[in-house]
Every structure is written in structure tokens, then in C-alpha cells.
């Protein structure tokens, strides 16, 4: 059982693109509500692809009584529209946002504005109205050439006013501990919450990991490759491995966990229950 009551446990969704996807997510949301996460976050397409979906889902689930933290990026959105959006979020009771640069589709030459600029802008326009989360990368962002520049850019976001951070996912707890300690040595003292990716589909996980620079350790990769055609076996093994990862992280002082649900409930629920997070007054 977790002892530190200030720990934060949260779950991420992405806005579905179809009506049937929406109905499916409503079912997932309903099932996960038993877990009482501190908040759900909802991703945002920096190229505008899921902008409306993020807003609609945020308003709808917020109205149903959940705490929603929408992700937000400048992307192709004007400063004026960002201010309007923040105003709407505030009106609907949103108190937390996840500020990101976002990614553009491969091959695009457009330049996105850095997340630190967005954090600075939000603080300038809305003072302390929102708790701002930012992203960080224990195994380094794919565009970073060293831990030094990685952490320097992360610190820019903290200095601009970020309150806490959520990491890219990883499967090696030492990556997190080394990164957290290095951040602390470099003056970053906000909570750094590990992002947790349950394992449900090896091909997708392998593709995502290549794109975002997350390492699947060799021992894990071999085992997952063996199980790639055994959906149930892979999921069960994934639950075991990720539960153990979460236990190590929490025992080592991680200030909570953020689950990338991929809009699925089963693995998140099982891991959450394994960790005895359920039933706590989150
Ligand atoms: P930034 O902090 O701006 O950093 C991007 C890169 O630029 C890094 O390599 C950084 O080191 C470098 N950099 C920063 N500042 C400077 C500077 N001044 N000069 C030179 N280089 C600099 N993507 C989405 O599209 N939608 C989402 O909803 C979404 N949610 C996410 C949630 C989490 C928790 C995480 C970890 C990632 C998420 N992503 C999402 C992916 C994210 O948008 C990408 O990883 C993106 O490439 C970087 O976003 P960032 O906010 O970390 O960018």
C-alpha cells in the first residue's frame, strides 16, 4: 500500500477519431472511474488534428465530475485562440493543463514553438490560474544530443513556471532515478512523475519506442517477441513487468504515476489493483 498520500496517480486518453471510438472510450472512462485517479489528461495534436476532440472530451468529462487536464500546444493555434481556449477551460472548471511543443507529421518543415515559450505565455496571461505540467525525457528526447542540453531545456520550462513534469515512458527504473537525481543536482525541484506504458501490443510498442526514443531493454524485447502472437500471454506478462517497474519507482520515491492508457482499461486496472492504489482517497 502506498504511504505517501501526496502522491499523484493519473491516466491519459487520446481523443478518438470515430463515433464508435468515442463510445468505446466512454466505456473505458466508466470502468476506470472506480480507480479515482487524481486526474485524466487528454492529448492534443499539435498540427490541429485532434484539437477539437481534446476540447470536447475535456468539457464533457469535466462536466461529469472528473478532473481533466487537457494537453495544449501552440502548434498552428494563434496566441489569441490559446487565450480564448484557456478562458473556456477555466470557465468549465479545468485547473490543470499539460503544456507541450508537440510533434508535426514526418516530413513537415514547419517549426513548432518550444514548450518553454508556451509555459511562459500561459503564466503571463493567466498568472497562477492553472497548474502546469510539462514533459521530460529520462532516456532523452530524440532531438537532444546530451543529458546536459536535455536538462537545460527542461529547466527552461520549470523556470518559466511549470509546476510538475510527466516523463516519457521507459522500462528501466534506473533511467528514471539517474535522471531525477541529475535534475535535482541542476536545480530542478518540481515533482517528476514517471509516465507508465502498459504492454498490450508488441508491434505498436516497438514502433512508438523507435519514434520517441524510449528503450525496450534487450531482456524484455526478446520475451515480448516470443509472445507477440499470444495476445493474452503478452498482456499478462506485461502486467507483471510493469507492476514490478511501478513498485520499484514508488519504493525509490517517485511522486506518483501517470498511465498512458491508450484508451484501454484492462491493464491499467490490473496494475493499479496490484499496487493497491484502488480504494485510497486519491
Ligand atoms: P520541448 O520541451 O519544447 O522540447 C522539444 C525539443 O527541443 C527537445 O529536444 C528539447 O531539448 C529541445 N529544445 C527545447 N528548447 C530549446 C531551445 N530553446 N533551443 C533548442 N532546442 C530546444 N505530443 C503531442 O503531439 N500531443 C500530446 O498531447 C502529447 N502529449 C505528451 C505527453 C507527455 C507526458 C510526453 C512525455 C510527451 C507528449 N507528446 C505529445 C510528445 C511531445 O510533444 C514530443 O515529445 C515533442 O517532440 C516534444 O514536446 P515537449 O513539450 O517536450 O517539447
XYZ file of N, CA and C in Angstrom, residues 13-280:
804
model
N -5.717 9.761 -21.877
C -6.517 9.304 -23.021
C -6.094 10.105 -24.243
N -6.424 9.562 -25.427
C -6.343 10.395 -26.630
C -7.747 10.531 -27.200
N -8.060 11.656 -27.871
C -9.420 11.835 -28.396
C -9.656 10.883 -29.568
N -10.692 10.050 -29.484
C -10.967 9.113 -30.573
C -11.356 9.865 -31.844
N -11.109 9.236 -32.987
C -11.412 9.906 -34.266
C -12.774 9.512 -34.817
N -13.392 8.471 -34.241
C -14.674 7.991 -34.782
C -15.721 7.952 -33.664
N -16.983 7.884 -34.104
C -18.080 7.811 -33.130
C -17.962 6.519 -32.316
N -17.597 5.425 -33.008
C -17.513 4.162 -32.254
C -16.336 4.213 -31.263
N -15.264 4.904 -31.652
C -14.132 5.073 -30.734
C -14.544 5.877 -29.513
N -15.396 6.866 -29.744
C -15.875 7.696 -28.619
C -16.708 6.866 -27.650
N -17.597 6.044 -28.229
C -18.462 5.210 -27.373
C -17.592 4.235 -26.581
N -16.550 3.717 -27.245
C -15.657 2.763 -26.567
C -14.919 3.475 -25.415
N -14.471 4.692 -25.687
C -13.743 5.412 -24.630
C -14.664 5.745 -23.452
N -15.927 6.052 -23.761
C -16.866 6.312 -22.658
C -16.948 5.093 -21.736
N -16.940 3.905 -22.342
C -16.979 2.664 -21.554
C -15.709 2.508 -20.713
N -14.566 2.841 -21.313
C -13.278 2.748 -20.614
C -13.261 3.737 -19.442
N -13.714 4.949 -19.711
C -13.769 6.009 -18.699
C -14.643 5.551 -17.527
N -15.756 4.935 -17.873
C -16.682 4.445 -16.852
C -16.000 3.375 -15.975
N -15.314 2.441 -16.634
C -14.641 1.372 -15.874
C -13.520 1.932 -14.987
N -12.772 2.896 -15.538
C -11.623 3.421 -14.782
C -12.043 4.340 -13.636
N -13.285 4.816 -13.676
C -13.697 5.783 -12.647
C -13.620 5.172 -11.249
N -13.739 3.845 -11.158
C -13.597 3.164 -9.864
C -12.216 3.425 -9.230
N -11.217 3.653 -10.083
C -9.849 3.824 -9.581
C -9.637 5.206 -8.963
N -10.524 6.133 -9.252
C -10.443 7.500 -8.728
C -9.056 8.136 -8.935
N -8.594 8.222 -10.175
C -7.310 8.902 -10.394
C -7.428 10.367 -10.001
N -6.298 10.998 -9.696
C -6.339 12.431 -9.370
C -6.836 13.239 -10.565
N -6.390 12.835 -11.757
C -6.893 13.499 -12.963
C -6.690 12.594 -14.171
N -7.429 12.902 -15.233
C -7.204 12.280 -16.531
C -6.609 13.366 -17.419
N -5.605 13.027 -18.215
C -5.132 14.021 -19.177
C -5.578 13.588 -20.567
N -5.738 14.579 -21.445
C -6.224 14.281 -22.801
C -5.279 14.891 -23.826
N -4.731 14.054 -24.697
C -3.694 14.520 -25.625
C -4.264 15.460 -26.685
N -3.333 16.077 -27.402
C -3.668 17.150 -28.326
C -2.768 17.006 -29.541
N -3.334 17.125 -30.737
C -2.495 17.053 -31.939
C -1.953 18.428 -32.263
N -0.628 18.581 -32.215
C -0.043 19.909 -32.424
C -0.348 20.433 -33.832
N -0.623 19.521 -34.783
C -0.955 20.000 -36.126
C -2.464 20.211 -36.284
N -3.164 20.252 -35.172
C -4.586 20.578 -35.211
C -5.486 19.365 -35.380
N -4.910 18.173 -35.603
C -5.740 17.013 -35.937
C -6.747 16.646 -34.852
N -6.367 16.793 -33.589
C -7.318 16.388 -32.548
C -7.673 17.553 -31.631
N -7.442 18.768 -32.139
C -7.665 19.947 -31.301
C -9.097 19.993 -30.772
N -10.038 19.867 -31.718
C -11.435 19.952 -31.299
C -11.789 18.776 -30.390
N -11.307 17.593 -30.744
C -11.579 16.402 -29.934
C -11.098 16.584 -28.506
N -9.944 17.190 -28.330
C -9.395 17.411 -26.979
C -10.342 18.306 -26.181
N -10.784 19.376 -26.835
C -11.653 20.324 -26.116
C -12.991 19.671 -25.758
N -13.585 18.990 -26.746
C -14.910 18.403 -26.500
C -14.861 17.369 -25.378
N -13.850 16.524 -25.441
C -13.730 15.478 -24.418
C -13.471 16.101 -23.039
N -12.641 17.137 -23.027
C -12.338 17.816 -21.762
C -13.620 18.367 -21.142
N -14.372 19.114 -21.937
C -15.600 19.717 -21.391
C -16.569 18.628 -20.927
N -16.716 17.579 -21.738
C -17.712 16.546 -21.426
C -17.349 15.786 -20.143
N -16.096 15.328 -20.035
C -15.717 14.549 -18.856
C -15.600 15.442 -17.613
N -15.206 16.698 -17.834
C -15.143 17.643 -16.706
C -16.559 17.844 -16.142
N -17.523 17.954 -17.054
C -18.923 18.124 -16.623
C -19.435 16.913 -15.862
N -18.855 15.742 -16.158
C -19.279 14.517 -15.475
C -18.601 14.386 -14.115
N -17.816 15.393 -13.730
C -17.266 15.423 -12.376
C -15.810 14.986 -12.266
N -15.174 14.637 -13.412
C -13.765 14.212 -13.338
C -12.862 15.439 -13.405
N -11.632 15.298 -12.898
C -10.641 16.370 -13.086
C -9.910 16.090 -14.383
N -10.034 16.995 -15.327
C -9.402 16.782 -16.625
C -8.282 17.792 -16.826
N -7.138 17.272 -17.308
C -6.012 18.143 -17.655
C -5.784 18.030 -19.159
N -6.317 18.982 -19.938
C -6.090 18.895 -21.385
C -4.643 19.222 -21.728
N -4.097 18.527 -22.743
C -2.777 18.895 -23.269
C -2.993 20.073 -24.210
N -1.991 20.913 -24.316
C -2.131 22.103 -25.144
C -0.783 22.435 -25.790
N -0.818 22.890 -27.048
C 0.410 23.287 -27.763
C 0.083 24.507 -28.604
N 1.110 25.283 -28.913
C 0.877 26.367 -29.872
C 0.491 25.753 -31.221
N 1.302 24.813 -31.709
C 1.008 24.189 -32.998
C 0.622 25.243 -34.010
N -0.533 25.040 -34.654
C -0.993 26.042 -35.623
C -2.047 26.971 -35.007
N -2.098 27.037 -33.674
C -3.092 27.862 -32.983
C -2.503 29.238 -32.656
N -3.263 30.295 -32.912
C -2.758 31.651 -32.647
C -2.758 31.926 -31.137
N -1.991 32.933 -30.740
C -1.953 33.302 -29.314
C -3.348 33.701 -28.841
N -4.075 34.399 -29.725
C -5.421 34.853 -29.364
C -6.325 33.633 -29.080
N -6.206 32.621 -29.943
C -7.045 31.427 -29.746
C -6.630 30.641 -28.501
N -5.336 30.662 -28.191
C -4.889 29.977 -26.957
C -5.504 30.681 -25.746
N -5.513 32.015 -25.781
C -6.098 32.758 -24.651
C -7.587 32.413 -24.526
N -8.281 32.364 -25.664
C -9.713 32.023 -25.658
C -9.937 30.626 -25.092
N -9.091 29.713 -25.518
C -9.218 28.323 -25.065
C -8.995 28.224 -23.554
N -7.973 28.930 -23.069
C -7.679 28.893 -21.627
C -8.858 29.460 -20.837
N -9.449 30.501 -21.398
C -10.607 31.111 -20.721
C -11.747 30.097 -20.624
N -11.998 29.388 -21.743
C -13.066 28.374 -21.766
C -12.768 27.255 -20.767
N -11.522 26.840 -20.737
C -11.147 25.779 -19.803
C -11.392 26.227 -18.358
N -10.975 27.446 -18.072
C -11.133 27.963 -16.706
C -12.620 27.979 -16.336
N -13.431 28.457 -17.289
C -14.874 28.548 -17.033
C -15.482 27.178 -16.733
N -14.960 26.146 -17.406
C -15.558 24.824 -17.201
C -14.937 24.080 -16.006
N -14.065 24.764 -15.276
C -13.547 24.167 -14.039
C -12.206 23.481 -14.177
N -11.590 23.560 -15.363
C -10.264 22.930 -15.537
C -9.237 23.724 -14.732
N -8.433 23.010 -13.946
C -7.438 23.710 -13.127
C -6.016 23.299 -13.461
N -5.885 22.398 -14.449
C -4.560 21.843 -14.724
C -4.423 21.614 -16.224
N -3.270 21.940 -16.779
C -3.042 21.688 -18.198
C -1.643 21.087 -18.389
N -1.472 20.397 -19.496
C -0.159 19.826 -19.827
C 0.348 20.587 -21.055
N 1.415 21.371 -20.868
C 1.900 22.263 -21.933
C 3.054 21.606 -22.693
N 2.886 21.520 -24.016
C 3.850 20.783 -24.852
C 4.191 21.530 -26.124
N 5.315 21.173 -26.710
C 5.601 21.672 -28.056
C 4.797 20.873 -29.075
N 4.695 19.550 -28.835
C 4.024 18.676 -29.787
C 4.954 18.249 -30.899
N 4.427 17.406 -31.765
C 5.177 16.903 -32.918
C 4.389 17.180 -34.181
N 5.095 17.353 -35.283
C 4.435 17.502 -36.587
C 4.557 16.179 -37.337
N 3.693 15.954 -38.339
C 3.843 14.721 -39.115
C 5.227 14.670 -39.750
N 5.738 13.450 -39.950
C 7.087 13.282 -40.547
C 7.159 14.019 -41.879
N 8.277 14.688 -42.129
C 8.465 15.343 -43.419
C 8.050 16.807 -43.400
N 7.353 17.242 -42.349
C 6.933 18.641 -42.293
C 8.129 19.537 -41.968
N 8.212 20.673 -42.659
C 9.331 21.586 -42.401
C 8.954 22.717 -41.459
N 7.687 22.736 -41.058
C 7.239 23.807 -40.158
C 8.026 23.755 -38.858
N 8.077 24.899 -38.170
C 8.781 24.893 -36.882
C 7.762 25.139 -35.774
N 7.781 24.291 -34.782
C 6.849 24.487 -33.670
C 7.527 25.294 -32.572
N 6.731 26.043 -31.829
C 7.319 26.826 -30.730
C 7.552 25.923 -29.517
N 8.694 26.137 -28.870
C 9.083 25.279 -27.747
C 8.078 25.379 -26.604
N 8.003 24.292 -25.838
C 7.071 24.247 -24.712
C 7.389 25.343 -23.689
N 8.672 25.675 -23.533
C 9.023 26.718 -22.543
C 8.361 28.052 -22.905
N 8.249 28.327 -24.221
C 7.602 29.581 -24.652
C 6.113 29.550 -24.300
N 5.514 28.363 -24.431
C 4.090 28.235 -24.115
C 3.853 28.410 -22.612
N 4.706 27.802 -21.811
C 4.552 27.926 -20.348
C 4.667 29.405 -19.960
N 5.666 30.062 -20.533
C 5.878 31.489 -20.234
C 4.641 32.310 -20.635
N 4.105 31.993 -21.810
C 2.931 32.705 -22.322
C 1.717 32.484 -21.403
N 1.511 31.240 -21.005
C 0.342 30.935 -20.151
C 0.472 31.636 -18.801
N 1.672 31.621 -18.247
C 1.875 32.299 -16.957
C 1.654 33.808 -17.101
N 2.135 34.359 -18.212
C 1.988 35.809 -18.425
C 0.514 36.189 -18.545
N -0.273 35.338 -19.228
C -1.674 35.689 -19.489
C -2.622 35.254 -18.386
N -2.276 34.216 -17.651
C -3.254 33.691 -16.679
C -2.682 33.571 -15.259
N -1.514 34.135 -15.049
C -0.866 34.095 -13.720
C -0.889 32.665 -13.167
N -1.455 32.493 -11.959
C -1.402 31.163 -11.339
C -2.724 30.405 -11.443
N -3.502 30.721 -12.467
C -4.826 30.079 -12.563
C -4.734 28.575 -12.836
N -3.662 28.141 -13.475
C -3.537 26.718 -13.822
C -2.294 26.087 -13.198
N -2.445 24.845 -12.828
C -1.272 24.023 -12.517
C -0.754 23.566 -13.889
N 0.526 23.800 -14.153
C 1.067 23.423 -15.473
C 2.033 22.251 -15.347
N 1.699 21.180 -16.091
C 2.616 20.047 -16.233
C 3.376 20.195 -17.542
N 4.607 19.710 -17.562
C 5.361 19.661 -18.816
C 5.911 18.247 -18.992
N 6.451 17.983 -20.180
C 7.029 16.664 -20.472
C 8.530 16.678 -20.215
N 9.077 15.509 -19.844
C 10.541 15.383 -19.776
C 10.928 13.940 -20.103
N 12.215 13.716 -20.320
C 12.664 12.512 -21.016
C 13.873 11.848 -20.348
N 13.637 10.906 -19.422
C 14.764 10.244 -18.741
C 15.748 9.572 -19.704
N 15.246 9.108 -20.866
C 16.164 8.475 -21.837
C 16.465 9.434 -22.991
N 16.251 10.704 -22.757
C 16.496 11.821 -23.678
C 15.481 11.899 -24.827
N 15.095 13.126 -25.114
C 14.223 13.396 -26.262
C 15.024 13.088 -27.535
N 14.360 12.554 -28.579
C 15.120 12.174 -29.786
C 15.934 13.322 -30.396
N 15.523 14.567 -30.161
C 16.288 15.692 -30.737
C 17.400 16.187 -29.810
N 17.504 15.614 -28.621
C 18.539 16.081 -27.687
C 19.843 15.337 -27.931
N 20.959 16.076 -27.868
C 22.234 15.399 -28.133
C 22.984 15.029 -26.855
N 22.527 15.526 -25.699
C 23.200 15.159 -24.448
C 22.253 15.392 -23.277
N 22.584 14.763 -22.162
C 21.770 14.945 -20.949
C 21.840 16.413 -20.510
N 22.977 17.034 -20.784
C 23.162 18.421 -20.362
C 22.166 19.350 -21.085
N 22.061 19.213 -22.397
C 21.123 20.092 -23.119
C 19.684 19.693 -22.815
N 19.448 18.394 -22.665
C 18.100 17.915 -22.325
C 17.601 18.614 -21.048
N 18.451 18.560 -20.029
C 18.040 19.090 -18.726
C 18.033 20.620 -18.726
N 18.916 21.211 -19.517
C 18.895 22.682 -19.636
C 17.536 23.131 -20.210
N 17.073 22.432 -21.240
C 15.785 22.812 -21.848
C 14.610 22.483 -20.931
N 14.738 21.405 -20.180
C 13.701 21.075 -19.194
C 13.661 22.195 -18.140
N 14.846 22.646 -17.710
C 14.894 23.688 -16.671
C 14.267 24.998 -17.176
N 14.405 25.269 -18.474
C 13.753 26.476 -19.024
C 12.247 26.431 -18.774
N 11.674 25.226 -18.891
C 10.223 25.089 -18.690
C 9.868 25.298 -17.212
N 10.736 24.798 -16.359
C 10.495 24.952 -14.913
C 10.636 26.432 -14.536
N 11.683 27.077 -15.054
C 11.894 28.496 -14.737
C 10.767 29.360 -15.294
N 10.152 28.889 -16.382
C 9.034 29.646 -16.975
C 7.751 29.479 -16.155
N 7.736 28.480 -15.248
C 6.572 28.370 -14.360
C 5.894 27.017 -14.303
N 6.523 25.962 -14.844
C 5.898 24.631 -14.751
C 5.880 24.170 -13.294
N 4.778 23.523 -12.892
C 4.645 23.053 -11.506
C 5.117 21.622 -11.316
N 4.952 20.798 -12.345
C 5.378 19.402 -12.250
C 5.592 18.862 -13.652
N 6.197 17.677 -13.714
C 6.509 17.105 -15.029
C 6.090 15.646 -15.078
N 5.790 15.205 -16.294
C 5.467 13.793 -16.547
C 6.506 13.290 -17.542
N 7.061 12.116 -17.276
C 8.130 11.632 -18.162
C 7.582 10.851 -19.353
N 8.401 10.793 -20.384
C 8.194 9.792 -21.436
C 8.293 8.420 -20.769
N 7.671 7.405 -21.345
C 7.734 6.084 -20.704
C 9.116 5.451 -20.868
N 9.392 4.501 -20.019
C 10.672 3.769 -20.021
C 10.419 2.471 -19.276
N 11.311 1.488 -19.438
C 11.144 0.227 -18.718
C 12.314 -0.067 -17.783
N 13.250 0.870 -17.714
C 14.416 0.687 -16.857
C 14.334 1.724 -15.726
N 13.986 1.284 -14.513
C 13.800 2.262 -13.439
C 15.032 3.116 -13.166
N 16.221 2.551 -13.412
C 17.441 3.338 -13.172
C 17.505 4.566 -14.073
N 16.926 4.468 -15.254
C 16.915 5.635 -16.163
C 16.204 6.793 -15.460
N 15.103 6.471 -14.803
C 14.341 7.499 -14.077
C 15.140 8.037 -12.894
N 15.695 7.112 -12.077
C 16.388 7.580 -10.864
C 17.606 8.448 -11.206
N 18.365 8.038 -12.214
C 19.539 8.838 -12.606
C 19.102 10.213 -13.100
N 18.049 10.212 -13.909
C 17.564 11.474 -14.483
C 17.052 12.408 -13.375
N 16.238 11.854 -12.486
C 15.681 12.666 -11.393
C 16.806 13.276 -10.554
N 17.814 12.457 -10.255
C 18.907 12.956 -9.410
C 19.716 14.017 -10.163
N 19.933 13.792 -11.443
C 20.680 14.770 -12.252
C 19.896 16.100 -12.309
N 18.583 15.985 -12.457
C 17.737 17.197 -12.483
C 17.872 17.946 -11.149
N 17.796 17.198 -10.051
C 17.890 17.833 -8.726
C 19.242 18.536 -8.572
N 20.301 17.875 -9.049
C 21.642 18.492 -8.954
C 21.722 19.766 -9.794
N 20.836 19.870 -10.774
C 20.853 21.043 -11.653
C 19.709 22.017 -11.355
N 19.231 21.944 -10.126
C 18.295 22.964 -9.644
C 16.848 22.750 -10.025
N 16.484 21.535 -10.470
C 15.070 21.266 -10.797
C 14.454 20.530 -9.609
N 13.508 21.193 -8.973
C 12.950 20.612 -7.744
C 11.458 20.331 -7.811
N 10.872 20.375 -9.012
C 9.443 20.071 -9.111
C 9.256 18.546 -9.150
N 8.036 18.054 -8.802
C 7.809 16.604 -8.889
C 7.948 16.111 -10.335
N 8.653 15.000 -10.495
C 8.816 14.384 -11.823
C 8.116 13.031 -11.767
N 6.947 12.963 -12.379
C 6.103 11.766 -12.274
C 6.399 10.829 -13.455
N 6.747 9.568 -13.173
C 7.024 8.641 -14.274
C 5.785 8.380 -15.134
N 5.964 8.426 -16.446
C 4.911 8.017 -17.382
C 5.029 6.511 -17.582
N 3.915 5.816 -17.451
C 3.924 4.344 -17.480
C 3.137 3.828 -18.682
N 3.785 3.055 -19.512
C 3.101 2.481 -20.683
C 2.855 0.992 -20.470
N 1.584 0.603 -20.229
C 1.284 -0.830 -20.128
C 1.619 -1.516 -21.459
N 1.901 -2.803 -21.403
C 2.292 -3.523 -22.627
C 1.109 -4.368 -23.097
N 0.559 -4.001 -24.261
C -0.593 -4.759 -24.755
C -0.410 -5.223 -26.200
N 0.480 -4.551 -26.925
C 0.652 -4.889 -28.344
C 2.116 -4.646 -28.714
N 2.839 -5.706 -29.003
C 4.290 -5.559 -29.189
C 4.641 -4.718 -30.417
N 3.929 -4.940 -31.521
C 4.279 -4.204 -32.749
C 4.112 -2.701 -32.554
N 2.983 -2.307 -31.938
C 2.753 -0.874 -31.700
C 3.806 -0.308 -30.747
N 4.078 -1.061 -29.685
C 5.037 -0.576 -28.685
C 6.419 -0.387 -29.313
N 6.786 -1.335 -30.148
C 8.096 -1.284 -30.781
C 8.178 -0.051 -31.695
N 7.113 0.214 -32.440
C 7.093 1.374 -33.341
C 7.147 2.685 -32.547
N 6.297 2.807 -31.538
C 6.278 4.039 -30.714
C 7.658 4.281 -30.120
N 8.246 3.187 -29.619
C 9.506 3.334 -28.882
C 10.605 3.828 -29.815
N 10.616 3.329 -31.043
C 11.601 3.805 -32.012
C 11.386 5.295 -32.261
N 10.132 5.695 -32.421
C 9.842 7.106 -32.733
C 10.163 8.052 -31.587
N 9.875 7.624 -30.350
C 10.005 8.589 -29.250
C 11.290 8.408 -28.458
N 12.115 7.445 -28.833
C 13.406 7.290 -28.164
C 13.330 6.555 -26.836
N 12.243 5.794 -26.625
C 12.158 5.002 -25.378
C 12.792 3.632 -25.638
N 13.603 3.184 -24.705
C 14.302 1.914 -24.904
C 13.466 0.742 -24.387
N 13.346 -0.304 -25.214
C 12.825 -1.566 -24.681
C 14.065 -2.411 -24.400
N 14.370 -2.661 -23.114
C 15.602 -3.400 -22.805
C 15.621 -4.758 -23.515
N 16.822 -5.242 -23.808
C 17.008 -6.468 -24.586
C 16.274 -7.663 -23.979
N 16.378 -7.810 -22.644
C 15.735 -8.950 -21.984
C 14.215 -8.901 -22.194
N 13.684 -7.701 -22.197
C 12.236 -7.551 -22.340
C 11.833 -7.751 -23.805
N 12.618 -7.173 -24.692
C 12.321 -7.281 -26.124
C 12.249 -8.764 -26.562
N 13.231 -9.563 -26.114
C 13.240 -10.976 -26.520
C 11.987 -11.694 -26.037
N 11.619 -11.425 -24.797
C 10.447 -12.099 -24.216
C 9.167 -11.656 -24.937
N 9.072 -10.351 -25.238
C 7.876 -9.836 -25.911
C 7.803 -10.363 -27.345
N 8.958 -10.509 -27.979
C 8.961 -11.060 -29.347
C 8.430 -12.485 -29.340
N 8.818 -13.250 -28.314
C 8.320 -14.630 -28.206
C 6.804 -14.663 -28.051
N 6.277 -13.642 -27.375
C 4.844 -13.637 -27.037
C 4.005 -12.815 -28.016
N 4.627 -12.297 -29.077
C 3.930 -11.299 -29.910
C 2.610 -11.822 -30.486
N 2.505 -13.148 -30.740
C 1.258 -13.677 -31.316
C 0.316 -14.247 -30.262
N 0.705 -14.132 -29.012
C -0.128 -14.650 -27.921
C -0.637 -13.431 -27.141
N -1.757 -12.874 -27.620
C -2.236 -11.594 -27.085
C -2.391 -11.624 -25.554
N -3.021 -12.706 -25.102
C -3.303 -12.815 -23.668
C -2.021 -12.995 -22.844
N -1.153 -13.870 -23.361
C 0.111 -14.138 -22.677
C 0.961 -12.877 -22.589
N 0.968 -12.104 -23.688
C 1.755 -10.872 -23.729
C 1.210 -9.861 -22.717
N -0.118 -9.766 -22.673
C -0.726 -8.804 -21.750
C -0.437 -9.187 -20.292
N -0.557 -10.493 -19.999
C -0.296 -10.955 -18.622
C 1.155 -10.682 -18.225
N 2.070 -10.994 -19.152
C 3.489 -10.763 -18.864
C 3.749 -9.256 -18.699
N 3.103 -8.468 -19.561
C 3.249 -7.011 -19.485
C 2.780 -6.472 -18.139
N 1.677 -7.007 -17.641
C 1.149 -6.555 -16.342
C 2.165 -6.850 -15.232
N 2.744 -8.056 -15.319
C 3.731 -8.458 -14.306
C 4.960 -7.524 -14.335
N 5.475 -7.303 -15.537
C 6.695 -6.491 -15.679
C 6.440 -5.032 -15.281
N 5.296 -4.499 -15.707
C 5.034 -3.082 -15.439
C 4.658 -2.871 -13.966
N 3.989 -3.843 -13.366
C 3.710 -3.735 -11.921
C 5.035 -3.644 -11.152
N 5.961 -4.520 -11.529
C 7.265 -4.536 -10.845
C 8.003 -3.211 -11.045
N 7.922 -2.687 -12.261
C 8.550 -1.388 -12.552
C 7.955 -0.304 -11.636
N 6.613 -0.288 -11.557
C 5.936 0.734 -10.739
C 6.319 0.584 -9.260
N 6.392 -0.670 -8.795
C 6.764 -0.899 -7.390
C 8.144 -0.322 -7.104
N 9.083 -0.568 -8.031
C 10.449 -0.061 -7.831
C 10.455 1.458 -7.842
N 9.675 2.034 -8.736
C 9.666 3.501 -8.843
C 9.097 4.127 -7.571
N 7.989 3.567 -7.093
C 7.364 4.145 -5.895
C 8.246 3.920 -4.663
N 8.850 2.727 -4.590
C 9.738 2.454 -3.453
C 10.940 3.395 -3.481
N 11.351 3.800 -4.687
C 12.502 4.701 -4.823
C 12.128 6.167 -4.725
N 10.862 6.457 -4.396
C 10.488 7.840 -4.118
C 9.792 8.580 -5.252
N 9.365 7.869 -6.311
C 8.630 8.572 -7.382
C 7.361 9.192 -6.790
N 7.043 10.436 -7.176
C 5.921 11.136 -6.540
C 4.559 10.817 -7.159
N 4.414 9.651 -7.752
C 3.154 9.251 -8.363
C 3.428 8.510 -9.657
N 2.366 8.244 -10.413
C 2.493 7.539 -11.695
C 1.449 8.103 -12.655
N 1.829 8.184 -13.932
C 0.890 8.657 -14.964
C 0.787 7.546 -16.015
N -0.406 6.979 -16.167
C -0.572 5.830 -17.058
C -1.015 6.250 -18.448
N -0.231 5.856 -19.453
C -0.640 6.041 -20.847
C -1.599 4.900 -21.164
N -2.905 5.184 -21.077
C -3.864 4.067 -21.154
C -4.058 3.549 -22.565
N -3.725 4.347 -23.576
C -4.036 4.020 -24.980
C -5.543 3.733 -25.140
N -6.326 4.377 -24.306
C -7.795 4.231 -24.310
C -8.242 2.795 -24.024
N -7.448 2.078 -23.227
C -7.814 0.716 -22.828
C -7.815 0.665 -21.298
N -8.699 -0.157 -20.744
C -8.803 -0.138 -19.274
C -8.157 -1.339 -18.581
N -8.085 -2.492 -19.259
C -7.771 -3.744 -18.534
C -6.404 -3.712 -17.836
N -5.341 -3.386 -18.587
C -4.008 -3.461 -17.976
C -3.834 -2.392 -16.894
N -4.334 -1.179 -17.167
C -4.199 -0.110 -16.161
C -4.877 -0.548 -14.865
N -6.084 -1.104 -14.999
C -6.834 -1.520 -13.808
C -6.090 -2.601 -13.032
N -5.554 -3.588 -13.754
C -4.857 -4.686 -13.073
C -3.596 -4.178 -12.370
N -2.854 -3.302 -13.041
C -1.607 -2.802 -12.431
C -1.955 -1.952 -11.210
N -2.950 -1.116 -11.371
C -3.418 -0.236 -10.282
C -3.816 -1.080 -9.075
N -4.578 -2.148 -9.340
C -5.009 -3.032 -8.242
C -3.809 -3.770 -7.628
N -2.888 -4.226 -8.487
C -1.685 -4.905 -7.962
C -0.911 -4.001 -7.006
N -0.943 -2.709 -7.303
C -0.187 -1.754 -6.477
C -1.001 -1.294 -5.264
N -2.233 -1.817 -5.155
C -3.149 -1.421 -4.066
C -3.389 0.076 -4.052
N -3.472 0.664 -5.238
C -3.783 2.096 -5.276
C -5.282 2.305 -5.161
N -6.088 1.274 -5.548
C -7.543 1.429 -5.542
C -8.087 1.561 -4.138
N -9.183 2.290 -4.056
C -9.847 2.394 -2.769
C -9.243 3.459 -1.887
N -8.061 3.954 -2.274
C -7.467 5.045 -1.500
C -8.208 6.318 -1.838
